Structures are given as C-alpha cells and as structure tokens.
mmCIF file of C-alpha atoms and ligand atoms in Angstrom:
data_model
loop_
_atom_site.group_PDB
_atom_site.id
_atom_site.type_symbol
_atom_site.label_atom_id
_atom_site.label_comp_id
_atom_site.label_asym_id
_atom_site.label_seq_id
_atom_site.Cartn_x
_atom_site.Cartn_y
_atom_site.Cartn_z
ATOM 1 C CA UNK A 1 -39.224 42.573 -40.126
ATOM 2 C CA UNK A 2 -36.750 44.315 -37.908
ATOM 3 C CA UNK A 3 -37.242 46.138 -34.647
ATOM 4 C CA UNK A 4 -34.578 48.408 -33.312
ATOM 5 C CA UNK A 5 -35.639 48.500 -29.687
ATOM 6 C CA UNK A 6 -35.735 51.865 -27.938
ATOM 7 C CA UNK A 7 -32.583 51.410 -25.914
ATOM 8 C CA UNK A 8 -30.378 50.294 -28.788
ATOM 9 C CA UNK A 9 -27.112 52.259 -28.829
ATOM 10 C CA UNK A 10 -25.251 52.956 -32.016
ATOM 11 C CA UNK A 11 -21.914 53.327 -30.241
ATOM 12 C CA UNK A 12 -19.000 52.066 -32.282
ATOM 13 C CA UNK A 13 -17.194 49.707 -29.967
ATOM 14 C CA UNK A 14 -13.781 48.084 -30.110
ATOM 15 C CA UNK A 15 -13.765 44.356 -29.483
ATOM 16 C CA UNK A 16 -11.047 43.269 -27.041
ATOM 17 C CA UNK A 17 -11.830 39.556 -27.029
ATOM 18 C CA UNK A 18 -14.705 37.258 -27.825
ATOM 19 C CA UNK A 19 -15.954 33.713 -27.690
ATOM 20 C CA UNK A 20 -18.857 31.538 -28.773
ATOM 21 C CA UNK A 21 -20.987 28.841 -27.198
ATOM 22 C CA UNK A 22 -23.318 26.610 -29.160
ATOM 23 C CA UNK A 23 -26.631 26.211 -27.334
ATOM 24 C CA UNK A 24 -28.624 23.079 -28.075
ATOM 25 C CA UNK A 25 -29.160 21.494 -24.646
ATOM 26 C CA UNK A 26 -29.919 22.400 -21.038
ATOM 27 C CA UNK A 27 -26.224 21.827 -20.243
ATOM 28 C CA UNK A 28 -25.252 24.337 -22.927
ATOM 29 C CA UNK A 29 -27.531 26.941 -21.313
ATOM 30 C CA UNK A 30 -25.625 26.362 -18.082
ATOM 31 C CA UNK A 31 -22.300 26.701 -19.904
ATOM 32 C CA UNK A 32 -23.468 29.935 -21.556
ATOM 33 C CA UNK A 33 -24.411 31.300 -18.123
ATOM 34 C CA UNK A 34 -21.091 30.283 -16.581
ATOM 35 C CA UNK A 35 -19.025 31.758 -19.397
ATOM 36 C CA UNK A 36 -20.970 35.045 -19.370
ATOM 37 C CA UNK A 37 -20.552 35.222 -15.590
ATOM 38 C CA UNK A 38 -16.786 34.655 -15.800
ATOM 39 C CA UNK A 39 -16.336 37.255 -18.554
ATOM 40 C CA UNK A 40 -18.539 39.833 -16.775
ATOM 41 C CA UNK A 41 -16.568 39.330 -13.540
ATOM 42 C CA UNK A 42 -13.259 39.686 -15.386
ATOM 43 C CA UNK A 43 -14.454 42.923 -16.994
ATOM 44 C CA UNK A 44 -15.149 44.143 -13.462
ATOM 45 C CA UNK A 45 -18.935 44.477 -13.366
ATOM 46 C CA UNK A 46 -20.540 44.825 -9.944
ATOM 47 C CA UNK A 47 -22.173 41.750 -8.423
ATOM 48 C CA UNK A 48 -25.595 43.218 -9.209
ATOM 49 C CA UNK A 49 -24.715 43.805 -12.854
ATOM 50 C CA UNK A 50 -23.176 40.332 -13.166
ATOM 51 C CA UNK A 51 -26.504 38.927 -11.942
ATOM 52 C CA UNK A 52 -28.410 41.080 -14.473
ATOM 53 C CA UNK A 53 -26.163 39.879 -17.295
ATOM 54 C CA UNK A 54 -26.445 36.209 -16.292
ATOM 55 C CA UNK A 55 -30.236 36.533 -15.976
ATOM 56 C CA UNK A 56 -30.406 37.951 -19.505
ATOM 57 C CA UNK A 57 -28.229 35.131 -20.819
ATOM 58 C CA UNK A 58 -30.519 32.590 -19.140
ATOM 59 C CA UNK A 59 -33.614 34.021 -20.795
ATOM 60 C CA UNK A 60 -32.189 34.431 -24.290
ATOM 61 C CA UNK A 61 -30.246 31.148 -24.343
ATOM 62 C CA UNK A 62 -33.340 29.337 -23.062
ATOM 63 C CA UNK A 63 -35.477 30.921 -25.784
ATOM 64 C CA UNK A 64 -32.991 29.804 -28.451
ATOM 65 C CA UNK A 65 -33.048 26.253 -27.173
ATOM 66 C CA UNK A 66 -36.824 26.187 -26.661
ATOM 67 C CA UNK A 67 -38.021 27.848 -29.859
ATOM 68 C CA UNK A 68 -35.184 27.299 -32.343
ATOM 69 C CA UNK A 69 -33.628 24.128 -30.823
ATOM 70 C CA UNK A 70 -30.154 25.261 -31.727
ATOM 71 C CA UNK A 71 -28.282 28.557 -31.702
ATOM 72 C CA UNK A 72 -25.046 30.345 -30.974
ATOM 73 C CA UNK A 73 -24.222 32.808 -28.229
ATOM 74 C CA UNK A 74 -21.295 35.094 -28.977
ATOM 75 C CA UNK A 75 -19.822 37.204 -26.178
ATOM 76 C CA UNK A 76 -17.553 40.170 -26.744
ATOM 77 C CA UNK A 77 -15.628 42.292 -24.321
ATOM 78 C CA UNK A 78 -16.057 45.792 -25.753
ATOM 79 C CA UNK A 79 -14.628 49.237 -25.203
ATOM 80 C CA UNK A 80 -15.752 52.676 -26.356
ATOM 81 C CA UNK A 81 -13.602 55.554 -25.176
ATOM 82 C CA UNK A 82 -13.229 55.052 -21.437
ATOM 83 C CA UNK A 83 -16.268 52.778 -21.176
ATOM 84 C CA UNK A 84 -15.943 49.031 -21.037
ATOM 85 C CA UNK A 85 -18.742 46.577 -21.409
ATOM 86 C CA UNK A 86 -20.053 43.307 -22.711
ATOM 87 C CA UNK A 87 -21.951 42.523 -25.880
ATOM 88 C CA UNK A 88 -23.886 39.289 -26.230
ATOM 89 C CA UNK A 89 -25.362 38.051 -29.497
ATOM 90 C CA UNK A 90 -27.904 35.221 -29.635
ATOM 91 C CA UNK A 91 -28.262 33.967 -33.165
ATOM 92 C CA UNK A 92 -30.445 31.124 -34.395
ATOM 93 C CA UNK A 93 -31.949 29.861 -37.625
ATOM 94 C CA UNK A 94 -35.265 28.889 -36.080
ATOM 95 C CA UNK A 95 -38.798 29.838 -37.164
ATOM 96 C CA UNK A 96 -38.483 33.516 -36.240
ATOM 97 C CA UNK A 97 -40.837 35.610 -34.117
ATOM 98 C CA UNK A 98 -44.214 36.490 -35.676
ATOM 99 C CA UNK A 99 -45.368 39.256 -33.390
ATOM 100 C CA UNK A 100 -42.227 41.224 -32.540
ATOM 101 C CA UNK A 101 -44.119 44.247 -31.209
ATOM 102 C CA UNK A 102 -46.283 42.044 -28.967
ATOM 103 C CA UNK A 103 -43.234 40.188 -27.673
ATOM 104 C CA UNK A 104 -41.491 43.461 -26.813
ATOM 105 C CA UNK A 105 -44.573 44.536 -24.882
ATOM 106 C CA UNK A 106 -44.666 41.137 -23.132
ATOM 107 C CA UNK A 107 -48.119 40.430 -24.488
ATOM 108 C CA UNK A 108 -47.212 37.335 -26.388
ATOM 109 C CA UNK A 109 -46.123 33.827 -25.478
ATOM 110 C CA UNK A 110 -46.333 30.653 -27.541
ATOM 111 C CA UNK A 111 -45.176 28.315 -24.791
ATOM 112 C CA UNK A 112 -47.531 29.099 -21.929
ATOM 113 C CA UNK A 113 -44.699 30.997 -20.261
ATOM 114 C CA UNK A 114 -45.086 34.423 -18.711
ATOM 115 C CA UNK A 115 -43.990 35.989 -21.993
ATOM 116 C CA UNK A 116 -41.639 38.200 -20.025
ATOM 117 C CA UNK A 117 -38.226 36.826 -20.962
ATOM 118 C CA UNK A 118 -37.452 39.245 -23.772
ATOM 119 C CA UNK A 119 -39.091 42.290 -22.217
ATOM 120 C CA UNK A 120 -37.410 41.594 -18.871
ATOM 121 C CA UNK A 121 -34.011 41.149 -20.507
ATOM 122 C CA UNK A 122 -34.400 44.420 -22.392
ATOM 123 C CA UNK A 123 -34.909 46.206 -19.073
ATOM 124 C CA UNK A 124 -31.796 44.627 -17.555
ATOM 125 C CA UNK A 125 -29.519 45.732 -20.400
ATOM 126 C CA UNK A 126 -28.362 49.114 -21.717
ATOM 127 C CA UNK A 127 -28.939 48.255 -25.363
ATOM 128 C CA UNK A 128 -31.188 45.742 -27.042
ATOM 129 C CA UNK A 129 -31.644 44.954 -30.701
ATOM 130 C CA UNK A 130 -33.930 42.304 -32.157
ATOM 131 C CA UNK A 131 -34.053 41.151 -35.753
ATOM 132 C CA UNK A 132 -36.270 38.220 -36.645
ATOM 133 C CA UNK A 133 -37.959 36.723 -39.667
ATOM 134 C CA UNK A 134 -39.029 33.310 -40.935
ATOM 135 C CA UNK A 135 -36.192 33.065 -43.483
ATOM 136 C CA UNK A 136 -33.162 33.933 -41.357
ATOM 137 C CA UNK A 137 -34.365 33.132 -37.837
ATOM 138 C CA UNK A 138 -33.740 35.380 -34.868
ATOM 139 C CA UNK A 139 -30.781 37.504 -33.793
ATOM 140 C CA UNK A 140 -30.832 39.380 -30.508
ATOM 141 C CA UNK A 141 -27.925 41.630 -29.541
ATOM 142 C CA UNK A 142 -27.630 43.109 -26.072
ATOM 143 C CA UNK A 143 -25.013 45.328 -24.489
ATOM 144 C CA UNK A 144 -24.270 46.312 -20.944
ATOM 145 C CA UNK A 145 -21.830 49.092 -20.109
ATOM 146 C CA UNK A 146 -19.966 49.271 -16.859
HETATM 147 N N1 ATP B 201 -35.296 32.547 -30.558
HETATM 148 C C1 ATP B 201 -36.611 32.535 -30.808
HETATM 149 N N2 ATP B 201 -37.106 31.966 -31.935
HETATM 150 C C2 ATP B 201 -38.443 31.970 -32.200
HETATM 151 N N3 ATP B 201 -39.363 32.494 -31.366
HETATM 152 C C3 ATP B 201 -38.939 33.049 -30.227
HETATM 153 C C4 ATP B 201 -37.557 33.108 -29.874
HETATM 154 N N4 ATP B 201 -37.441 33.734 -28.681
HETATM 155 C C5 ATP B 201 -38.687 34.065 -28.320
HETATM 156 N N5 ATP B 201 -39.604 33.658 -29.235
HETATM 157 C C6 ATP B 201 -41.056 33.886 -29.205
HETATM 158 O O1 ATP B 201 -41.294 35.039 -28.433
HETATM 159 C C7 ATP B 201 -42.199 34.749 -27.362
HETATM 160 C C8 ATP B 201 -41.840 35.579 -26.144
HETATM 161 O O2 ATP B 201 -40.583 35.178 -25.594
HETATM 162 P P1 ATP B 201 -40.286 35.516 -24.083
HETATM 163 O O3 ATP B 201 -38.986 34.902 -23.700
HETATM 164 O O4 ATP B 201 -40.448 36.980 -23.887
HETATM 165 O O5 ATP B 201 -41.469 34.803 -23.292
HETATM 166 P P2 ATP B 201 -41.744 33.229 -23.170
HETATM 167 O O6 ATP B 201 -40.522 32.453 -23.556
HETATM 168 O O7 ATP B 201 -42.993 32.924 -23.920
HETATM 169 O O8 ATP B 201 -42.053 33.087 -21.618
HETATM 170 P P3 ATP B 201 -40.984 33.224 -20.423
HETATM 171 O O9 ATP B 201 -39.636 33.534 -21.039
HETATM 172 O O10 ATP B 201 -41.501 34.359 -19.590
HETATM 173 O O11 ATP B 201 -41.028 31.902 -19.760
HETATM 174 C C9 ATP B 201 -42.090 33.238 -27.161
HETATM 175 O O12 ATP B 201 -43.281 32.706 -26.624
HETATM 176 C C10 ATP B 201 -41.834 32.744 -28.570
HETATM 177 O O13 ATP B 201 -43.055 32.639 -29.286
HETATM 178 MG MG1 MG B 202 -38.631 32.979 -22.779
#
C-alpha cells in the first residue's frame, strides 16, 4: 500500500550533494540530527526552519530505530530553479506500517507513544511521501524548501 500524502510535491529537483547515515542506535539518531542540522545550516535555512528539520529527523530516525531496528537516512541538498532545499529519505526493511491512514491522522500508535511523530513531521515539512508494506518495509521522503 502506498500513500502519497497531501503535501507531496512532484518537483523535479537537482541534487547538489548527498550523504547517508545508518541508524541502528541512540547514538546514530544523534548523529543523524547533527548531520541534518549542519547541512540545513550550510544551505542557509533560518534558525526556525533548521529546528523544524532537526525535529523531523528526530521523529523519523527514532521511528526507524524503534520499529525497524535498523535503517538508513539519506540527505540531499536539492535545487529547483531558484529554490534550494533539503530532501531527507528514511528507508528501512522493518515490518511496515499496517494502518497508514490512521498513522497519518495520528490515531494510531503501537508503542504507547502519542502517535504524533509522523503527523507532526508532515506538518513541519513542505512535502511528505510515505510508502510502506510488510515485504519492503517503510520509506518516508520529506522535503523542505528555503
Ligand atoms: N519505520 C517504521 N516501521 C514500522 N512501523 C512504523 C514506522 N514508523 C512508524 N511506525 C508505526 O506508526 C505508528 C505511528 O508513528 P508515530 O511516530 O506517528 O507515533 P509513535 O511513534 O507511535 O508515537 P510518538 O512518535 O508520538 O512517540 C507507530 O506506533 C508504529 O506502529
Ligand atoms: Mg514516533
């Protein structure tokens, strides 16, 4: 099952540079945060936007570690026309998300959490795309434009 998320943009972006972080421990979550912060600052995002981006990374990297144990965050500095931005992809081969619609409405949590991580992150970003199934695991792609 695939859900395109309302805010997903189909903008064709050029990738200027990219990097990956493997996330399988609490320390890796911290590293993912730090790297995303450094890249977002270098791109020139405002302090507020840097905080939004780092908050999103926290939520999605934590989910990967918590629910799939292991995953990869890929960051990309992107450009489309005069716009510059950041794309972050969180990819794991975990069990997948059963109730994608419920998760996007923040009505579903399997860990006793608030169930707001994904919904909150979607609000902080300009584009959000979620693909998840039991065979391939979960891939979440977010973008923020400057
Ligand atoms: N990478 C993933 N793999 C498998 N299931 C996931 C993944 N990410 C999220 N989920 C599922 O989606 C649900 C909702 O995630 P979300 O981050 O929105 O809330 P939460 O983690 O339950 O609580 P919170 O993040 O507010 O502490 C989770 O409870 C979990 O069942
Ligand atoms: Mg969560």
